[in-house]
Short mmCIF file of C-alpha atoms in Angstrom, two decimals:
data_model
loop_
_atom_site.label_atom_id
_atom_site.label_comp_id
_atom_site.label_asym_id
_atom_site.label_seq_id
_atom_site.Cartn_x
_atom_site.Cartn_y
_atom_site.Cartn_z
CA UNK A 2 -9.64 -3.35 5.58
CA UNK A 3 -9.53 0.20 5.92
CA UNK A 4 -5.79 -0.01 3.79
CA UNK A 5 -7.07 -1.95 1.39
CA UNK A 6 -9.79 0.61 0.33
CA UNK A 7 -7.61 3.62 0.89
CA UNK A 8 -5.23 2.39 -1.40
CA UNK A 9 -7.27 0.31 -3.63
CA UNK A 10 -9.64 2.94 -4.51
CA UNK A 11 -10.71 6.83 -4.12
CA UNK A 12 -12.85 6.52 -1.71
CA UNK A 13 -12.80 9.28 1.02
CA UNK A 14 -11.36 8.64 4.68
CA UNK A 15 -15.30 9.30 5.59
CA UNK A 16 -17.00 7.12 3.44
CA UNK A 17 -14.49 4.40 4.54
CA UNK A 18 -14.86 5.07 8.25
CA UNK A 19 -18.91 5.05 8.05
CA UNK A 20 -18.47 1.49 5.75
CA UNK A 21 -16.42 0.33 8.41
CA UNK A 22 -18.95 0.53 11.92
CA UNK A 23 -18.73 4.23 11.72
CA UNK A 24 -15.37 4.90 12.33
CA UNK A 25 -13.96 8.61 12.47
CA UNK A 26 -12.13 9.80 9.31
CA UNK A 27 -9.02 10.54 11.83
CA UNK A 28 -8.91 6.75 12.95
CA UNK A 29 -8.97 5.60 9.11
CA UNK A 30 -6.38 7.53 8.82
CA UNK A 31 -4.40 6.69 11.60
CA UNK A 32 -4.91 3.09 10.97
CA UNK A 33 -3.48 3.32 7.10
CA UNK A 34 -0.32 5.50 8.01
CA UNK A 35 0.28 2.28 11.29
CA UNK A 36 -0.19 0.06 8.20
CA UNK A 37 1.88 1.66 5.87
CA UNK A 38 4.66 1.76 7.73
CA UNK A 39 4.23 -1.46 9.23
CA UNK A 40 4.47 -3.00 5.91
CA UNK A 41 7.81 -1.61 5.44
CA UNK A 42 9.55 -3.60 8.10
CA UNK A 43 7.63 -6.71 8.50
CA UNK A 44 7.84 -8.67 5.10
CA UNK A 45 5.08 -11.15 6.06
CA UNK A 46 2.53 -8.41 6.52
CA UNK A 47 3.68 -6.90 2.91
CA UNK A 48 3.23 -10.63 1.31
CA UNK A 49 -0.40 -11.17 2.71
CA UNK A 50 -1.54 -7.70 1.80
CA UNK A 51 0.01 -8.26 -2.09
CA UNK A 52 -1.86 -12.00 -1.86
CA UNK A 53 -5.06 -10.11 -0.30
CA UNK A 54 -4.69 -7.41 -2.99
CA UNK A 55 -4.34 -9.72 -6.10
CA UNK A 56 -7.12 -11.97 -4.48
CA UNK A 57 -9.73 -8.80 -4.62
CA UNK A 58 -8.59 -7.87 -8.30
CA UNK A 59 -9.19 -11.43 -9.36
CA UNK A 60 -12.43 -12.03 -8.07
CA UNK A 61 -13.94 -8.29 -9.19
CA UNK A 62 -12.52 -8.96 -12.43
CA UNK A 63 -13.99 -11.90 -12.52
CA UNK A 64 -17.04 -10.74 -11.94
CA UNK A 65 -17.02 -7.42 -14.14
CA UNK A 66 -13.88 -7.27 -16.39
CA UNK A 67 -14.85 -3.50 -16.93
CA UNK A 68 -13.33 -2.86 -13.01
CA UNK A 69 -10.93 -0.88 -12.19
CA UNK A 70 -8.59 -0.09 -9.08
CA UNK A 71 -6.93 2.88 -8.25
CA UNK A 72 -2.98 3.07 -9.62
CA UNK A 73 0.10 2.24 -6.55
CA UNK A 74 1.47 5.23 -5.73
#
């Protein structure tokens, strides 16, 4: 979860840690950078964050076409 919204949107480390049972910003952090690189060996892990990514997209879009998600870098 806390991936997804780092790289899905702009939402500070923060914000994401206090959305997520008050996390620290520094854990948020740590736990993107484990995923990141995670996803760059294990190809299953890549695949269900793609199928977990496209799912979100659909369904907000869905729901308000005007949405919009924050570019891959």
């Amino acid at each position: 979860a806390m991936y997804l919204c780092r790289t899905m949107t702009d939402t500070p480390l923060k914000s994401i840690g206090i959305m997520l049972g008050g996390r620290d910003h520094s854990t948020v952090s740590h736990g993107v950078d484990k995923v990141t690189e995670d996803i760059k060996t294990n190809e299953a892990l890549n695949n269900t964050i793609e199928i977990i990514k496209k799912r979100i997209k659909n369904t907000a879009h869905k729901r308000n076409p005007a949405v919009t998600f924050k570019k891959p870098e």
